Amino acid sequence: MNIKAIFMLALMTAFSTGVNAQGFAGLGTTADGFKQVVRGKEIEFPLDYGAHPGFRIEWWYVTANLVSDEGAAIGLQWTLFRQASSPKPDDGNWSTSEFWMGHSAVTSANNHFYAEKLARGGSGQAGARTDTIDVWVDDWAFTETSPDRLALKAAGDRFSYTLKLHPTGDEVRHGENGYSVKSAQGQASYYFSHPFLEVSGSVTIDDKVHTVTGNAWLDREWSSQPLADNQEGWDWFSIKFDDGNRLMAFSLRDTNGDRYVSGSWISEDGSISPLAGDKIDLAPRAQSSVAGRSIPTSWRISIPSRKVELNIDALNPQSWMSTSIPYWEGPVTVSGSHKAMGYLEMTGY
Amino acid sequence: MLHVSNLKKSYSTPQGRVDVIKGLSFDIAAGETVALMGESGCGKSTLLHVIAGLDAIDAGSIQVNSSKIEELDEAARANIRRYDVSLIFQQFNLITSLTVEGNIGFEAKLAGRFDASWQNSLVTRLGLEDLLARYPEQLSGGQQQRVAIARTFATKPSLILADEPTGNLDEATSDAVIDLAFDLVKETQAALLMATHSRRLAEKADRILRLKGGLLA
Amino acid sequence: MTLARQSPMLVIATLFSHWGKHKLQLATLVIGLASATALWTAVQALNDHARASYDRSAATIAAFDQPAFARPDRRLFDDSAFAAFRRAGFMVTPIIEGRLGPPAGGLTITGFEPLTFAPAGETPISVPRGENMLSFFDAPGELLADPTIVARLQKLLDQLPESERPVVRRQENLGGGQVLGDISTVQRLLGKTGLISKLMVTEPGSQPNAAIPFQWQDKLVLAEPPVSVDLAGLTDSFHLNLTAFGMLCFLVGLFIVYSAIGLAIEDLIAALRTLRICGVSLRSLLGSLILEMTVLALFAGTLGILGGYLVAAQLLPDVSASLRGLYGAQIGGSLSLEASWWLGGIAVSLLGALGASLGAFLKVSRMALFDARGASAWRAQQTRTLKLQATVALICFATSSLLFLFGSGLSAAFIVMAGLLLGSAFLLPVILSALVLSGSKTARGPLSDWFWADSKQQLSGLSLALMALLLALGTNIGVSGMVEGFRLTFNEFLEERLSADLYVLATTNEQTQELMDWAKAEPAVTATLPIWGASASIDGHPVSVTGFSDHTSYRDTWQLLQASPSPWSETLEGDGVLINEQLHYRLSLSPGHSIVVQSETGPLELQVAGVYSDYGNPRSEIRLPNPRVAAAWPSSERRRVAFMTNDAADLQKRIETELAIPADQMIEQKGLKQFSQAVFERTFVISGALSTLTLAVAGVAMVTSLLTLASARISGVAPLWAMGVRRRAITRLEGLKILMLAALTSVTAIPLGVAITWCLVDVINVAAFGWRLPLFVFPSQWLTMGLLGLGTAFVASLYPLMKLLRTPASDLAKVFAHEH
């Protein structure tokens, strides 16, 4: 999700009133000795689950659609961003060549709780191993506990969760075998997803413990120069069909009002086929008033070639993340041609 | 006693110079009472003031006893008032902070001529026995003027200058006060020059001087 | 158009043409009003400014005074604890605190970690944002500093190589004396890389149930923040003192306004009467007068506020110095003219002007349309007034006495003093009248008769100015008596308390032991007196605990204010304890009382054995022998040691070289005394300055009173002149009269001044600071003040007397002329 670099920028402008336009430009056009994303590099597992020092930004991103033991739908988010301000590695001593920002959220039809963590590199407060999944900020962690077993935990003021994740399929590499071009100017990132994760665990909301099961989606992406200058906002969907197929689709909004739409169709067996913009249509259906803004919390997704006609509705339209850089992120219900669940992220509103 | 010759006095006012007295000459002998008459503003008060040395003259001569007022400095003029000349005004004669008794004896003491028995006789004759412990503001106008007369005669001056001394009093009181004063003048052989508007009072005097246009008519 | 409808304009025109002709009257009115407003504004400004500074300081301090994990011995520890605690779910943020530069003149500096520093509530700390954030984090970093100390900080930093020198950024809203920086920057500046002082809890409500990380379990404990000193509460008394002075100045200023308006009305009354006779209604007349006063008050108020700003700006450094010296309160920044002052100043000016002219308005509303112009019955009036004044004085004194006997607290103390001041002021005319009456018995000759009689009469007109003079002189005598007494006491106190020759602050408790072992083998050291310290509470009241060693220097030199039969042996050998005077007053404790002190090892029952004086200490304190402090407070601070020696300088040098204790952690007795004295010298500068200003204002009040009287005086002295008293002699007598009245006032001011001193040292100080000063009297000061009073009167009377002397003879003569 290259648009998430916006959030990384949030670190540089942390606590500030808005996104700094110059910061965008700087991030978009120079690399200052950072490692570059090149075509043809083979993405390796589990190595590339680890951190990539020398690159400017990267993130670990998990969303999950769960059902509680009482049958209620619950959405989960766990995100950790790493942003380097210089290519030299952290040397301890409160170094600030790296900053970390974590977001987590629990969303039900009636509640949406979220939390944010900020940390600087070098202190050990946040960090990541470089050879496998082991990332943390404070007591939030995403760890490989044993082969094919991942543990995810986070806590906020009124919620906490501890989950076990178990892969039921393989990772998928987006773009050209993981080399994901992000703009006509050639910006690119390394990008893979793991859309087949079985989840079990417990979610505590207001001191009430819920046992949960469901599916999760993991994204890993890293880059040094991921952004085009004129990108303004982003609507991103991850859909998990009951029949086992997966859909990833996004619409990039630029400052001219143009949209760049793209996606991936992931079959049950893990094979991936790109969806070009003319193959997929994303259209807002209804707006909700959220945090003083008007936000499209209902969508229609059409993929005529695959006879897909989906109505997407937010489980909780008030899934607003009022974090350093605010955005909307929450689980969605899906109706129409297929049965499915999913997650929606909308930025730049 | 008093010898005035060719006296001139003018004031400068915002409207220009005003000649109040344009050349006066007259004499008053000891024991003589002289009334000074004239319209308001004709210079009666000014004449009395310059004779007392309260104000300076422009030209001419004023001689009291053997002293020529115009030749004296302020200190010597004050001495003339202290020893030779006594003034009675229409108002503000008395010292408000002193009792009647203190007022009557004040000038005499100042001149070093305090005479207790003479003062007592004056008090009796002026009917002030019961008022001695009072203060000026507790007296009527007539009483105040009688105190002023007692004070003046207690000092035994050779010249008394009175400026409308009964201006605030009714006729009967005026007559009584003036009769007493004139009697005392005769007795002490002082000279009296009294400015007045009242023809009736003026006619009690030995002589009347009429002032008109800065000259004697 | 009828006259009645034109009347407001007509009246106003008449009034303003009056001021045009009497520019001096207008000037005194404006000066009086402006100076009253100015002094009042100045005091308000200083108070507001200081209080705002306290609030900011308190906010900054509160931001760092949260419960925190720290070592019991307060030593620094490895900053890896931060990540360990965070990963265990503890919401903590690392803090390092230290001192930059020497102990005297150095600065307290605090390092924090902005990303995790999220104190509850708002703080004045604002970290640079956006692109500037990196320069705050990265070497050489940036420091945020209160503007008052930026220069001092810069000077300290200038000793560093340029590449290591952090950029200093002023932060206006930080509060006094604060320096903040990123944790890495402060670690580097203090030479403590990798170390922190504490892990402050940022979300006290949401700590995990988990135990603290294993590797830190025996090393760090969660400590509640120290009981913070409430600066606003501590300094309340100081500000009340300022406010009282401000009120006094304002009242004295109003005396001026009162007499100036009185004078104007006196002059105007004929014109006003004419206006009334011509058909102007009383309502319209009064309305115009009020309108006119309002215009003048607005003008004078504006001048006054500007003047007040200047006075306050002038006094601010001394006020800051006093507050810093007395309470350690830092006042930052420079004064700004605030809207609230404008409003307050204008309101005060308006109220003052209208209040002071109330009498004049009353006079106008009661004036007879046809005046006999006779002598007024001043004597009866004066007698009535004197009786009234005597009654009011008695009421004031009675209130004062009742509150002294039965009241408590600082407000009661100030009312005692106010009663004393007002009562004396009202009694003054009564006293002067009696003195003049007895003076008149000595009169020989007509002029001395007149002199005394006239003095008595003039009392009525002059009494307001004389009251102002009395208040100013009394306050001056009172305040300078207290200051001088304080200086004496304090010097004696320093002699007694600072008996050792060298005071050393070791860096750690361990180093203290090393130092004492070293001193044992040192022949130059004749005595080693360690001083342990801890914090405790008695019934929730915070007290500091100070240890002492058994040494004759204590038994011999310490004067106890109250003591049991054998205080020292009870304290050294039994369960006795010595308490400071502050504690004695605050908790009403005396020798023989039992107290329960909460110590680290539990409640400690002690018997009060003695009370010692502890001037200038804002806190309550108890003293126990060092071994008992160490036993009850295992984590007590054991870093202070005093040495007796013949050559303190040499000892200091050897400790520095042999034990590596920095020179700036040691101070010789002489230096400490000088430092303390300098602090206290400045403490009362502000009181002195304000009382001098009061005297100046009293002088102005006297000038205006005399000017008011001057025109009436001419008809008063004219009869004397007509009777042959020379003008020079009259003028001399007039001057003598004023000086005589001023002299009598000055004499009356002496007992008043002594009473004020008594009130300050025995009532107000006890209520405000918790200590009582011995009452000293300084006759030489009385003489100075007496001369100052006479000087003030002389200077004030010069102009009116010169005017009398210079009145043209023709003007004097005019008094008598019935034709003008």
Short mmCIF file of C-alpha atoms in Angstrom, two decimals, chain A residues 6-270:
data_model
loop_
_atom_site.label_atom_id
_atom_site.label_comp_id
_atom_site.label_asym_id
_atom_site.label_seq_id
_atom_site.Cartn_x
_atom_site.Cartn_y
_atom_site.Cartn_z
CA ILE A 6 1.71 9.35 3.98
CA PHE A 7 1.68 7.96 7.48
CA MET A 8 5.38 7.61 7.52
CA LEU A 9 5.57 11.22 6.68
CA ALA A 10 3.39 11.79 9.67
CA LEU A 11 6.38 10.85 11.76
CA MET A 12 8.44 13.58 10.26
CA THR A 13 5.64 16.00 10.87
CA ALA A 14 4.44 14.23 13.96
CA PHE A 15 1.93 16.19 16.01
CA SER A 16 1.83 18.83 13.34
CA THR A 17 -1.24 20.30 11.81
CA GLY A 18 -0.98 18.72 8.44
CA VAL A 19 1.09 17.15 5.77
CA ASN A 20 4.03 19.19 4.72
CA ALA A 21 4.02 19.58 0.97
CA GLN A 22 7.76 20.04 0.77
CA GLY A 23 8.20 16.84 2.72
CA PHE A 24 6.21 15.01 0.09
CA ALA A 25 8.32 16.39 -2.65
CA GLY A 26 11.54 15.56 -0.85
CA LEU A 27 10.41 12.04 -0.20
CA GLY A 28 9.28 11.62 -3.74
CA THR A 29 12.32 12.77 -5.61
CA THR A 30 15.49 12.04 -3.71
CA ALA A 31 16.91 8.98 -2.10
CA ASP A 32 19.92 10.38 -0.24
CA GLY A 33 22.00 7.24 -0.22
CA PHE A 34 19.15 4.91 0.63
CA LYS A 35 18.97 1.55 -1.05
CA GLN A 36 16.96 1.52 -4.26
CA VAL A 37 14.18 -0.75 -5.36
CA VAL A 38 15.35 -2.66 -8.43
CA ARG A 39 13.62 -4.95 -10.89
CA GLY A 40 14.34 -8.63 -10.69
CA LYS A 41 15.24 -8.93 -7.04
CA GLU A 42 13.94 -12.19 -5.68
CA ILE A 43 11.76 -11.79 -2.58
CA GLU A 44 12.70 -14.48 -0.07
CA PHE A 45 10.77 -15.98 2.81
CA PRO A 46 10.99 -15.76 5.71
CA LEU A 47 13.91 -13.33 5.28
CA ASP A 48 11.86 -10.53 3.76
CA TYR A 49 9.35 -10.62 6.59
CA GLY A 50 12.18 -8.96 8.59
CA ALA A 51 13.23 -5.35 8.51
CA HIS A 52 15.14 -3.84 5.59
CA PRO A 53 17.70 -1.39 6.98
CA GLY A 54 18.99 0.96 4.36
CA PHE A 55 15.53 1.50 2.84
CA ARG A 56 13.71 4.64 3.76
CA ILE A 57 10.30 3.26 4.68
CA GLU A 58 8.54 0.02 5.30
CA TRP A 59 5.54 -1.38 7.11
CA TRP A 60 3.98 -4.45 8.56
CA TYR A 61 0.25 -4.36 8.14
CA VAL A 62 -2.39 -6.79 9.36
CA THR A 63 -6.17 -6.58 9.10
CA ALA A 64 -8.51 -9.30 10.23
CA ASN A 65 -12.22 -10.04 9.91
CA LEU A 66 -13.26 -12.00 12.95
CA VAL A 67 -16.38 -13.43 14.55
CA SER A 68 -16.74 -13.58 18.29
CA ASP A 69 -18.07 -16.54 20.26
CA GLU A 70 -21.33 -14.59 20.45
CA GLY A 71 -21.47 -14.34 16.70
CA ALA A 72 -20.62 -10.67 16.44
CA ALA A 73 -18.41 -9.37 13.63
CA ILE A 74 -15.18 -7.76 14.85
CA GLY A 75 -12.49 -6.11 12.76
CA LEU A 76 -8.86 -5.77 13.81
CA GLN A 77 -5.99 -3.65 12.62
CA TRP A 78 -2.30 -3.84 13.55
CA THR A 79 0.21 -1.64 11.74
CA LEU A 80 3.82 -0.74 12.38
CA PHE A 81 5.68 1.74 10.22
CA ARG A 82 9.40 2.25 10.12
CA GLN A 83 10.74 5.53 8.75
CA ALA A 84 14.44 6.24 8.46
CA SER A 85 15.67 9.80 8.43
CA SER A 86 19.11 8.72 7.31
CA PRO A 87 20.50 5.54 5.77
CA LYS A 88 22.95 4.96 8.62
CA PRO A 89 21.79 2.31 11.04
CA ASP A 90 20.62 3.14 14.52
CA ASP A 91 23.50 3.13 16.96
CA GLY A 92 21.53 3.10 20.16
CA ASN A 93 21.83 6.17 22.40
CA TRP A 94 18.45 7.59 21.45
CA SER A 95 19.44 7.73 17.83
CA THR A 96 16.85 9.23 15.58
CA SER A 97 17.92 7.79 12.28
CA GLU A 98 14.74 5.71 12.60
CA PHE A 99 11.25 6.47 13.84
CA TRP A 100 8.49 3.97 14.47
CA MET A 101 4.76 4.45 14.53
CA GLY A 102 2.24 1.80 15.48
CA HIS A 103 -1.52 1.87 15.02
CA SER A 104 -3.98 -0.68 16.30
CA ALA A 105 -7.73 -0.80 16.31
CA VAL A 106 -10.68 -2.97 17.23
CA THR A 107 -13.95 -2.32 15.42
CA SER A 108 -17.40 -3.79 16.01
CA ALA A 109 -20.72 -2.62 14.64
CA ASN A 110 -21.09 -0.25 17.59
CA ASN A 111 -17.59 0.44 18.75
CA HIS A 112 -14.36 1.59 17.27
CA PHE A 113 -11.32 1.80 19.54
CA TYR A 114 -7.85 2.63 18.37
CA ALA A 115 -4.42 3.49 19.74
CA GLU A 116 -1.18 4.92 18.49
CA LYS A 117 2.43 4.39 19.54
CA LEU A 118 5.39 6.52 18.64
CA ALA A 119 9.01 5.63 19.20
CA ARG A 120 12.46 6.58 18.08
CA GLY A 121 15.07 4.09 17.05
CA GLY A 122 18.03 3.22 19.17
CA SER A 123 16.24 3.03 22.47
CA GLY A 124 14.88 -0.49 21.92
CA GLN A 125 11.36 0.74 22.53
CA ALA A 126 10.47 -0.35 19.00
CA GLY A 127 12.28 -2.47 16.48
CA ALA A 128 12.34 -5.46 14.19
CA ARG A 129 14.51 -8.47 13.44
CA THR A 130 15.91 -8.57 9.93
CA ASP A 131 15.42 -12.26 9.16
CA THR A 132 11.84 -13.08 10.17
CA ILE A 133 8.69 -11.59 11.63
CA ASP A 134 9.58 -10.15 14.99
CA VAL A 135 8.50 -6.53 15.25
CA TRP A 136 7.38 -4.55 18.24
CA VAL A 137 6.64 -1.19 19.72
CA ASP A 138 6.20 -1.18 23.49
CA ASP A 139 4.10 -4.22 24.37
CA TRP A 140 2.61 -4.50 20.93
CA ALA A 141 4.27 -7.28 18.97
CA PHE A 142 3.98 -9.36 15.82
CA THR A 143 6.16 -12.41 16.19
CA GLU A 144 6.81 -15.77 14.65
CA THR A 145 6.56 -18.06 17.64
CA SER A 146 7.27 -21.28 15.78
CA PRO A 147 7.33 -22.21 12.09
CA ASP A 148 3.95 -21.33 10.58
CA ARG A 149 2.70 -19.87 13.85
CA LEU A 150 2.51 -16.11 14.31
CA ALA A 151 1.45 -14.17 17.39
CA LEU A 152 -0.06 -10.70 17.26
CA LYS A 153 -0.87 -8.50 20.21
CA ALA A 154 -1.76 -4.92 20.97
CA ALA A 155 -3.61 -2.91 23.61
CA GLY A 156 -5.24 0.48 23.90
CA ASP A 157 -7.17 2.32 26.58
CA ARG A 158 -10.34 0.22 26.25
CA PHE A 159 -9.23 -2.76 24.22
CA SER A 160 -6.55 -5.36 23.84
CA TYR A 161 -6.07 -8.46 21.75
CA THR A 162 -3.87 -11.52 21.57
CA LEU A 163 -4.14 -13.57 18.37
CA LYS A 164 -2.57 -16.64 16.86
CA LEU A 165 -2.16 -16.57 13.06
CA HIS A 166 -1.76 -19.70 11.02
CA PRO A 167 -1.05 -19.58 7.27
CA THR A 168 -3.32 -21.71 5.14
CA GLY A 169 -1.76 -20.73 1.82
CA ASP A 170 1.25 -18.93 0.43
CA GLU A 171 2.37 -15.35 0.11
CA VAL A 172 1.54 -13.52 -3.11
CA ARG A 173 3.97 -11.11 -4.80
CA HIS A 174 2.32 -8.10 -6.38
CA GLY A 175 3.41 -6.43 -9.59
CA GLU A 176 6.37 -8.02 -11.36
CA ASN A 177 7.11 -10.80 -8.93
CA GLY A 178 7.06 -8.33 -6.02
CA TYR A 179 8.46 -5.35 -7.90
CA SER A 180 5.49 -3.02 -7.72
CA VAL A 181 5.57 0.06 -9.93
CA LYS A 182 3.80 2.95 -8.30
CA SER A 183 3.83 5.74 -10.83
CA ALA A 184 4.47 6.57 -14.42
CA GLN A 185 7.70 8.25 -13.27
CA GLY A 186 8.97 4.87 -12.18
CA GLN A 187 8.64 4.95 -8.42
CA ALA A 188 8.37 1.45 -7.13
CA SER A 189 8.32 -0.67 -4.00
CA TYR A 190 8.81 -4.23 -2.99
CA TYR A 191 5.37 -5.53 -2.08
CA PHE A 192 3.96 -8.86 -1.04
CA SER A 193 0.84 -9.95 0.81
CA HIS A 194 -0.22 -12.95 2.78
CA PRO A 195 -3.99 -13.07 2.28
CA PHE A 196 -4.52 -16.57 3.69
CA LEU A 197 -4.11 -16.39 7.44
CA GLU A 198 -6.37 -18.25 9.81
CA VAL A 199 -6.88 -16.46 13.08
CA SER A 200 -7.88 -17.49 16.59
CA GLY A 201 -7.47 -15.73 19.89
CA SER A 202 -9.14 -13.31 22.22
CA VAL A 203 -10.18 -9.70 22.03
CA THR A 204 -10.92 -7.73 25.17
CA ILE A 205 -13.22 -4.75 24.88
CA ASP A 206 -13.98 -2.77 28.03
CA ASP A 207 -12.74 -5.62 30.21
CA LYS A 208 -15.01 -8.16 28.47
CA VAL A 209 -13.09 -11.01 26.87
CA HIS A 210 -14.33 -12.33 23.50
CA THR A 211 -13.00 -15.50 21.94
CA VAL A 212 -12.60 -14.89 18.21
CA THR A 213 -11.87 -16.76 15.00
CA GLY A 214 -11.55 -15.56 11.40
CA ASN A 215 -9.17 -14.55 8.62
CA ALA A 216 -6.38 -12.05 8.42
CA TRP A 217 -4.52 -10.32 5.61
CA LEU A 218 -0.87 -9.31 5.95
CA ASP A 219 0.92 -6.75 3.78
CA ARG A 220 4.67 -6.16 3.67
CA GLU A 221 6.06 -3.32 1.65
CA TRP A 222 9.36 -1.46 1.64
CA SER A 223 10.88 1.22 -0.47
CA SER A 224 12.98 4.33 -0.54
CA GLN A 225 11.09 6.42 -3.06
CA PRO A 226 7.52 5.32 -3.20
CA LEU A 227 5.47 8.40 -3.90
CA ALA A 228 4.38 10.50 -6.79
CA ASP A 229 4.23 14.19 -5.99
CA ASN A 230 0.58 14.69 -6.76
CA GLN A 231 -0.97 11.82 -4.86
CA GLU A 232 -3.65 13.12 -2.57
CA GLY A 233 -5.64 10.23 -1.21
CA TRP A 234 -6.40 6.61 -1.46
CA ASP A 235 -9.25 4.12 -1.19
CA TRP A 236 -8.03 0.58 -0.65
CA PHE A 237 -9.99 -2.68 -0.40
CA SER A 238 -9.04 -6.19 0.67
CA ILE A 239 -11.84 -8.69 0.12
CA LYS A 240 -11.84 -12.29 1.33
CA PHE A 241 -14.50 -14.31 -0.51
CA ASP A 242 -16.20 -17.22 1.18
CA ASP A 243 -15.13 -19.39 -1.76
CA GLY A 244 -11.48 -18.76 -0.88
CA ASN A 245 -10.64 -16.20 -3.56
CA ARG A 246 -9.18 -12.84 -2.62
CA LEU A 247 -9.41 -9.38 -4.14
CA MET A 248 -7.16 -6.39 -3.62
CA ALA A 249 -8.22 -3.13 -5.26
CA PHE A 250 -7.36 0.48 -4.90
CA SER A 251 -8.14 3.85 -6.32
CA LEU A 252 -5.53 6.61 -6.18
CA ARG A 253 -6.87 10.14 -6.22
CA ASP A 254 -4.53 12.79 -7.46
CA THR A 255 -4.66 16.53 -7.14
CA ASN A 256 -6.16 16.91 -10.60
CA GLY A 257 -9.17 14.89 -9.52
CA ASP A 258 -8.07 11.94 -11.65
CA ARG A 259 -8.30 8.41 -10.32
CA TYR A 260 -5.85 5.63 -10.89
CA VAL A 261 -7.55 2.30 -10.27
CA SER A 262 -5.81 -1.02 -10.03
CA GLY A 263 -6.06 -4.38 -8.27
CA SER A 264 -5.15 -8.02 -8.00
CA TRP A 265 -7.36 -11.09 -8.25
CA ILE A 266 -5.93 -13.84 -6.08
CA SER A 267 -7.28 -17.30 -6.63
CA GLU A 268 -7.81 -19.81 -3.88
CA ASP A 269 -4.64 -21.58 -4.96
CA GLY A 270 -2.58 -18.45 -4.61
#
